[in-house]
Coordinates of C-alpha atoms in Angstrom, one line a residue:
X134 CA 87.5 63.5 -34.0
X135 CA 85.2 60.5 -33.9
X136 CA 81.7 61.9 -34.8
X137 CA 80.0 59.1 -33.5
X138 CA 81.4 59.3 -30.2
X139 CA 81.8 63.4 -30.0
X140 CA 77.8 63.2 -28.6
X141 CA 77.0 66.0 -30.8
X142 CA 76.5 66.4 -34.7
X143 CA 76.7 69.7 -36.9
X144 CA 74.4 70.3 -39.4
X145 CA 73.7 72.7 -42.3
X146 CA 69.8 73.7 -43.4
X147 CA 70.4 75.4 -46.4
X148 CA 69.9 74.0 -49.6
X149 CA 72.4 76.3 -51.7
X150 CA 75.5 75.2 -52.0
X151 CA 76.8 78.5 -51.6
X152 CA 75.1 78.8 -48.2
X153 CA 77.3 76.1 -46.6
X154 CA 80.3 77.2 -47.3
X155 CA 80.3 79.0 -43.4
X156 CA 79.2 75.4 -42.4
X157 CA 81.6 73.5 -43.8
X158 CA 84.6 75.9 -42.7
X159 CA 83.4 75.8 -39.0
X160 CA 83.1 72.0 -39.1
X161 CA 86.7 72.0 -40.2
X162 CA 88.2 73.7 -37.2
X163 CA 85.8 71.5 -35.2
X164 CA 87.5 68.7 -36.5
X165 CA 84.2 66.9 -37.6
X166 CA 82.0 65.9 -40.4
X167 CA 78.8 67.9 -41.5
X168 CA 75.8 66.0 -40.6
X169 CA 74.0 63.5 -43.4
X170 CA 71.1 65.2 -44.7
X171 CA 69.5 66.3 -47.4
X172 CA 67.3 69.7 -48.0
X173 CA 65.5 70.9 -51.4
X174 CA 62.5 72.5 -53.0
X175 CA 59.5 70.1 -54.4
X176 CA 58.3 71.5 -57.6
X177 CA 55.8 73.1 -56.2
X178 CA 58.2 75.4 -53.9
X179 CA 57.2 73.4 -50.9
X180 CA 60.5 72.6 -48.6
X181 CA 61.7 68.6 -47.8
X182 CA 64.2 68.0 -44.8
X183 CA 65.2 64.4 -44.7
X184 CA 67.7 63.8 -42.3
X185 CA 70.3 60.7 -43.2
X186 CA 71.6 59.4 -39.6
X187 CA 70.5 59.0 -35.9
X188 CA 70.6 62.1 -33.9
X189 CA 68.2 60.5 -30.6
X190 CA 69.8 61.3 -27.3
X191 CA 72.7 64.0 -29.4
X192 CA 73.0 67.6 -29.1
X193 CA 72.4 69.2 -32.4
X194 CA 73.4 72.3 -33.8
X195 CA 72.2 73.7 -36.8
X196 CA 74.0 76.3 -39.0
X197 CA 71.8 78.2 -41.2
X198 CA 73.0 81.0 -43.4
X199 CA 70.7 83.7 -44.8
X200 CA 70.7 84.4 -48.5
X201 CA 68.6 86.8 -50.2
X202 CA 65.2 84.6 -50.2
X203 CA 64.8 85.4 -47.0
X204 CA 61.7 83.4 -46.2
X205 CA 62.6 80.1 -47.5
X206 CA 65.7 79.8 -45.3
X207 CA 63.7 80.6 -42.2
X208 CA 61.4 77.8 -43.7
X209 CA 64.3 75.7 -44.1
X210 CA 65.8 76.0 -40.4
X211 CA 61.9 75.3 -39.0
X212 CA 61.5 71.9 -40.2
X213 CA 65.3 70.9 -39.9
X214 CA 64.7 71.8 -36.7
X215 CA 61.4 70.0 -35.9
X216 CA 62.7 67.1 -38.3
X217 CA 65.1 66.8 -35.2
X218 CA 62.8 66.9 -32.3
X219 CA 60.6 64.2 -33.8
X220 CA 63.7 62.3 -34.3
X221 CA 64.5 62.5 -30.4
X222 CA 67.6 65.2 -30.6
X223 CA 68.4 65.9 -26.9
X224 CA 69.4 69.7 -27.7
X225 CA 69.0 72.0 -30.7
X226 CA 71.1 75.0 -31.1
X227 CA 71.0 77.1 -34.3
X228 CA 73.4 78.8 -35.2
X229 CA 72.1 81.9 -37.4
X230 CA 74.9 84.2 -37.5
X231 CA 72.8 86.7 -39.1
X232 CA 69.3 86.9 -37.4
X233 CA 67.0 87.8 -40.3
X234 CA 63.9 90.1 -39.7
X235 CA 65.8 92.2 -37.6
X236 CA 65.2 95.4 -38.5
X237 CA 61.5 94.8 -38.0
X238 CA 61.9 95.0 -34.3
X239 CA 59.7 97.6 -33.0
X240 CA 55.9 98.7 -33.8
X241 CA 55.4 100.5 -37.0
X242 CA 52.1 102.0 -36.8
X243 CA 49.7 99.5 -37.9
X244 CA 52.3 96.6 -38.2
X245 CA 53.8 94.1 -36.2
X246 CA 56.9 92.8 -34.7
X247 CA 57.9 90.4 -36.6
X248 CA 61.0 89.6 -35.0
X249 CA 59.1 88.4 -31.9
X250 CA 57.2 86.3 -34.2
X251 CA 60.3 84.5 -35.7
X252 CA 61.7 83.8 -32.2
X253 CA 58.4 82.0 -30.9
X254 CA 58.3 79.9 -33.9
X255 CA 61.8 78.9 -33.6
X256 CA 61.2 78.0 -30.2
X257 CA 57.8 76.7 -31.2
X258 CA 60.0 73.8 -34.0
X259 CA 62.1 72.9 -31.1
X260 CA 65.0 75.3 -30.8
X261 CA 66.6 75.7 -27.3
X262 CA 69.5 77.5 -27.8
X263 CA 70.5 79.7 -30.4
X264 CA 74.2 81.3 -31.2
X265 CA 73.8 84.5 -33.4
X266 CA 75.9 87.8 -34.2
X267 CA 75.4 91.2 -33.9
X268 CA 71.7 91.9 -33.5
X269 CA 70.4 94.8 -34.9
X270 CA 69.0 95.5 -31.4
X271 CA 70.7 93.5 -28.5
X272 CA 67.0 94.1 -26.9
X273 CA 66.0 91.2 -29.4
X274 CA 67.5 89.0 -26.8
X275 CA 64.5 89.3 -24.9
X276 CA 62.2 87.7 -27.5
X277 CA 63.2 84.3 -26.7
X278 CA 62.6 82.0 -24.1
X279 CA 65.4 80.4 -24.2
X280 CA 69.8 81.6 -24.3
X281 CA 70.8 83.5 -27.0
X282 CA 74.5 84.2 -27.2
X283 CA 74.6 87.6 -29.2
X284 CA 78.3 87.3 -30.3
X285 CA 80.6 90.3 -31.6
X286 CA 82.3 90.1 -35.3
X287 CA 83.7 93.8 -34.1
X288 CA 87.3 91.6 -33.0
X289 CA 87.8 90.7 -36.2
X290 CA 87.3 94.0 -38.4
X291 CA 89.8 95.7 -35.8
X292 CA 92.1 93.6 -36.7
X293 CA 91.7 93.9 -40.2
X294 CA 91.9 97.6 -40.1
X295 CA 95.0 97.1 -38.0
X296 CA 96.5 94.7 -40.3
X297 CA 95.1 95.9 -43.8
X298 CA 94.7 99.4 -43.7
X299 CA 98.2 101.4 -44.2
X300 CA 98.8 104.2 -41.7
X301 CA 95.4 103.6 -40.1
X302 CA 97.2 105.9 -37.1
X303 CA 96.0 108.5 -39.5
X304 CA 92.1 107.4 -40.1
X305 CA 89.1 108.5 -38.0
X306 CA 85.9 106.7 -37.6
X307 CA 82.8 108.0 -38.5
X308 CA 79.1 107.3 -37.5
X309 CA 77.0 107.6 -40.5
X310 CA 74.0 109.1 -38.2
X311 CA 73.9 109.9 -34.5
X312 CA 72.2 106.7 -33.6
X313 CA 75.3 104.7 -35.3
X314 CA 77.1 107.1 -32.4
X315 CA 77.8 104.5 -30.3
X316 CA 78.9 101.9 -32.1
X317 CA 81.3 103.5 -34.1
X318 CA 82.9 105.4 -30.3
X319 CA 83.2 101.5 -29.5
X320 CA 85.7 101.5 -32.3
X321 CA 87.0 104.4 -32.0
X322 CA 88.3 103.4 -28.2
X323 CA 89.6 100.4 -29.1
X324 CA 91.7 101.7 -32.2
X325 CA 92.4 105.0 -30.4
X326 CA 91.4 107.1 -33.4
X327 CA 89.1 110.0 -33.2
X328 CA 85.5 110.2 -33.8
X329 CA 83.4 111.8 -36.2
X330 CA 79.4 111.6 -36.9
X331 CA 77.3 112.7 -39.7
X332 CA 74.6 114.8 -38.7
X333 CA 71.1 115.5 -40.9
X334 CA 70.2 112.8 -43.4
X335 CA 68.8 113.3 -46.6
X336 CA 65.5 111.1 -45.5
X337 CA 63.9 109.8 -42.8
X338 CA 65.9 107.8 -40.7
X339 CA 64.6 104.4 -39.3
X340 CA 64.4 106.0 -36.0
X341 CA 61.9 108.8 -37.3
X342 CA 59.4 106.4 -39.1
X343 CA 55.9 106.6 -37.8
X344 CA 55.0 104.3 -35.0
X345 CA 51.1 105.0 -35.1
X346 CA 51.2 106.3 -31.3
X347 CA 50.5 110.2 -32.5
X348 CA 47.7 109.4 -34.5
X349 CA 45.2 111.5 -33.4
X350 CA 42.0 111.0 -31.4
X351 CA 38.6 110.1 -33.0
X352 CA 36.4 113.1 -33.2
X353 CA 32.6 112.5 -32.3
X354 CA 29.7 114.8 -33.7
X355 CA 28.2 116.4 -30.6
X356 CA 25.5 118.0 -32.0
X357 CA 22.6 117.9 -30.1
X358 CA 23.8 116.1 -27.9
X359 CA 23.2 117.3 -24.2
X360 CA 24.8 114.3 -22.6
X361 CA 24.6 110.9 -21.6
X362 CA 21.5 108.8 -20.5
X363 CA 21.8 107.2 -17.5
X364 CA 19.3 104.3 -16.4
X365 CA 18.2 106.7 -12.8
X366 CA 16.7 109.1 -15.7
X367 CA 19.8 111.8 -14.6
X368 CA 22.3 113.1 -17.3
X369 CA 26.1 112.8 -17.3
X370 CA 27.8 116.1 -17.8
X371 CA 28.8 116.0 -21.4
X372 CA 32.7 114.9 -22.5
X373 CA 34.5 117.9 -22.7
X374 CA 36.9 119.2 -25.9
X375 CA 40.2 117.0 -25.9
X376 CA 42.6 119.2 -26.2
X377 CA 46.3 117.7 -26.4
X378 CA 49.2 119.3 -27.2
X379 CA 50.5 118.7 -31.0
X380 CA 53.9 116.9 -31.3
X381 CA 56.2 119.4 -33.6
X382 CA 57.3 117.6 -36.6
X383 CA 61.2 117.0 -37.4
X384 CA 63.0 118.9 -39.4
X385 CA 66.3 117.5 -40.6
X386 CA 68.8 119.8 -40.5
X387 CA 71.5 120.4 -43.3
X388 CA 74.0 117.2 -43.5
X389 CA 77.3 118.6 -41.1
X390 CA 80.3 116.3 -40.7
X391 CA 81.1 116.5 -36.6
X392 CA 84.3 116.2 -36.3
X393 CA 87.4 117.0 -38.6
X394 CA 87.9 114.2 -41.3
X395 CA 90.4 116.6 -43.9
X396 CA 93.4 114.6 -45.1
X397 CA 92.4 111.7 -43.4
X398 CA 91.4 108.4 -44.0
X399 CA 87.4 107.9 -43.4
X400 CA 86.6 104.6 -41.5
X401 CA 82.6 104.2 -41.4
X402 CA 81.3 101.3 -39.4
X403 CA 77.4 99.7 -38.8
X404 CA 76.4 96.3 -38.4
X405 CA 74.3 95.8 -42.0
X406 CA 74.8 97.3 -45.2
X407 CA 71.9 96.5 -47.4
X408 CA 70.6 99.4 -49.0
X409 CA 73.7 101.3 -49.7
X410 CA 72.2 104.5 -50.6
X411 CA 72.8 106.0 -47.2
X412 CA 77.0 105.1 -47.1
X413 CA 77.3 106.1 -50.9
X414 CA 75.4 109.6 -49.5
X415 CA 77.8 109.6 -46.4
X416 CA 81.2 108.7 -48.2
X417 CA 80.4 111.8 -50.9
X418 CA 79.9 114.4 -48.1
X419 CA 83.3 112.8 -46.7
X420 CA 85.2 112.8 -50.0
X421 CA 83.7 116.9 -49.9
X422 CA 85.6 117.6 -46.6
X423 CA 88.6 116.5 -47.4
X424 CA 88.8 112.8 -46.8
X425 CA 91.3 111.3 -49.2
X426 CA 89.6 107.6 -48.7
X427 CA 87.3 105.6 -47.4
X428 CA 86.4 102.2 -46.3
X429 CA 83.0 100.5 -45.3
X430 CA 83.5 98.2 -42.4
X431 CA 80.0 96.0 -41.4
X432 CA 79.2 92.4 -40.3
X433 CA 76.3 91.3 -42.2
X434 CA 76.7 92.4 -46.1
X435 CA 73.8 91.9 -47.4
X436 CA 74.1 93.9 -50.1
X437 CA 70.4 93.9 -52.2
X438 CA 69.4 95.3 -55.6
X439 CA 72.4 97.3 -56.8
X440 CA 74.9 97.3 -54.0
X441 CA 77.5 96.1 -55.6
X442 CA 77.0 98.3 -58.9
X443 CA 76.1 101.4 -56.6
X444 CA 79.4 100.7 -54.8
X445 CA 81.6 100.3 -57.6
X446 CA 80.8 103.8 -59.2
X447 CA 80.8 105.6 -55.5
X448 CA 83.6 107.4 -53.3
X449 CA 83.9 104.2 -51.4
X450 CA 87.1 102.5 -51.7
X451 CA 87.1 99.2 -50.1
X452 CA 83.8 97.9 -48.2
X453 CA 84.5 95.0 -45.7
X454 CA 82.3 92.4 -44.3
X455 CA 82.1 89.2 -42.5
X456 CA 81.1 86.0 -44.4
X457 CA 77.9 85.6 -41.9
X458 CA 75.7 86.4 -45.3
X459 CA 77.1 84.5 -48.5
X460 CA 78.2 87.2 -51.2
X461 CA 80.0 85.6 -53.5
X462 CA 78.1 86.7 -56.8
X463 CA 78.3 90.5 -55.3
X464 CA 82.2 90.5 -55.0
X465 CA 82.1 89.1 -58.6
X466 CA 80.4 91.9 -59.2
X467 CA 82.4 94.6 -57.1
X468 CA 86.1 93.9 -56.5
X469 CA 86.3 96.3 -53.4
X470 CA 83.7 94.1 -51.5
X471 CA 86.3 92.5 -48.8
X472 CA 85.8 89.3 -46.8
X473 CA 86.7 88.7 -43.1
X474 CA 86.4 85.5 -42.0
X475 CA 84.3 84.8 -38.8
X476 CA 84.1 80.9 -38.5
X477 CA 86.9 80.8 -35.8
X478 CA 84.4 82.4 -33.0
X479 CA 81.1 80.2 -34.4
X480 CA 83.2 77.2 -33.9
X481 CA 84.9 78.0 -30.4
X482 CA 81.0 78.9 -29.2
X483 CA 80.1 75.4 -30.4
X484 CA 82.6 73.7 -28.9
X485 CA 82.5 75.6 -25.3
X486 CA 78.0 74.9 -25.3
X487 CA 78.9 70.9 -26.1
X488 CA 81.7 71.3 -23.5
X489 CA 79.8 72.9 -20.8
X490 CA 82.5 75.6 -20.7
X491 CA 81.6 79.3 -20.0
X492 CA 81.6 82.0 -23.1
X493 CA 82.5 84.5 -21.1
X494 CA 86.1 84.5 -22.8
X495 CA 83.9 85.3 -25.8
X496 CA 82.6 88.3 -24.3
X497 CA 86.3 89.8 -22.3
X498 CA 86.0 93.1 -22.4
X499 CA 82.7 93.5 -24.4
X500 CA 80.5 96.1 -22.7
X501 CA 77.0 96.9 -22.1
X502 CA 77.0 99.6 -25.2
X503 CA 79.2 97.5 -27.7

């Protein structure tokens, strides 16, 4: 395809090489080149965007992967992205297959939603559109101010256990906590496999964490104190004891596998495996009741710290992901870390937005809970 003439250009923000290896892959079943520019660090840490070639009166999308410094690829994406506005681009779409900050969704006592933050500075440096997978939360969605198309990577790890996994007739997929529930019946329907879920976690789930809204109400001394003044010279009766009833803390039961998972193989699916101590913890009690493997199946790997080492010496025996977070150096690392390939969907959503076609044949027979 002629770029100049396609009225759209594709970009990449990152400035590792090993963060545009997604980019360059989608470009290639686009049939066009990667957008002239160039983006690195001054010495002094601070982030340049120079961008090579016209883009006034083009739609631009920009792919931006996430590696594990976090914060400089947001900063990264910002300025490509007002770099482009002040350079007259008609549209920009990112393209952030894996939405970072995520997790920090919902008020944490004293904290802040940082999520929300992220989307109005994206929209803030000129973003209109963006294309992302798998939210943590598809409530995130209603951060923005402008489309998000929240697409699904759960195609393509059905097929991979369909294709990959021998006698995967015989597996059953588990939920490594009730609120995974959900996600991993999705799977479970589609595969026609049964379900099971692990029940009472060793710590605090993310769903249990404080939220500040049963901190208790600030006692006054009220001694001596007969009531209020009032300018008339006549007294208010005085406040009277609060008295509210007192939330009874959790207690985690003992961890219970629901469901029967003896001489079969153990399937556990999520959307982010980071912190792996919670899988390792979830594929021991598995091994336990009888499961004679197990895989890991989850779009974003992130895999921080000692994932890949963790992995290696656990239960686990093959942990798949999709390449929407570049983990290279971790498979190098850990040889059962598998890769499923999820360019083909980025680039068929870029071409149906430039196209003005509908993505709803991206979403057939996605439901509300998947």
């Amino acid at each position: 395809m002629n770029v100049a003439k396609s009225g759209y250009r594709v970009f990449s923000a990152n400035s590792s090489a090993a963060c545009t290896e997604l980019a360059k892959k989608i470009t290639e079943r686009l049939g066009v080149e990667l957008g002239k520019s160039v983006v690195f660090q001054e010495s002094n840490r601070e982030t340049r965007v120079d961008v090579k070639e016209s883009v006034r009166g083009q739609t631009i999308f920009i792919i931006q992967t996430i590696p594990r410094d976090v914060n400089t690829a947001i900063m990264e994406l910002l300025i490509m992205a007002y770099a482009l506005k002040t350079s007259c681009a008609k549209n920009i779409i990112g393209v952030i297959p894996y939405f970072p900050y995520s997790k920090q969704c919902k008020m944490r006592k004293r904290g802040s939603i940082v999520c929300k933050l992220l989307a109005s500075m994206l929209a803030k440096a000129g973003l209109t559109h963006i294309i992302t997978m798998d939210l943590h939360q598809k409530e995130i969605q209603g951060f923005f101010s402008f489309p998000v198309d929240n697409l699904r990577a759960s195609p393509f790890l059905i097929q991979y256990i369909q294709e990959e996994i021998p006698d995967y007739r015989n597996a059953i997929i588990v939920a490594k906590s009730p609120a995974a529930a959900k996600r991993a019946q999705s799977y479970a329907e589609r595969l026609r496999l049964g379900l099971a879920v692990i029940h009472g976690e060793a710590q605090c789930a993310e769903s249990d964490m404080a939220d500040g809204r049963h901190s208790p109400p600030c006692v006054r001394n009220t001694t001596g104190h007969t009531g209020l003044e009032l300018p008339t010279g006549k007294q208010q009766a005085p406040f009277p004891g609060i008295e509210l009833p007192i939330m009874m803390a959790k207690e985690k039961p003992p961890i219970t596998v629901v469901g029967d998972v003896g001489g079969r193989i153990a399937i556990i699916v999520d959307d982010i495996i980071d912190d792996v101590g919670d899988f390792v913890a979830a594929a021991e009690i598995l091994k336990e009741r009888g499961a004679y493997k197990i895989y890991i199946m989850a779009t974003h790997g992130l895999l921080s710290a000692d994932a890949p080492r963790l992995i290696e010496e656990s239960a686990i025996d093959v942990v798949v992901v999709t390449n929407t977070v570049p983990h290279e150096v971790q498979k190098l690392q850990c040889p059962k870390i598998k890769t499923v390939d999820v360019s083909m969907i980025l680039a068929e959503a870029i071409r149906r937005i430039h196209n003005g076609e509908s993505m709803a044949y991206l979403f057939r027979n996605i439901t509300v809970d998947d």
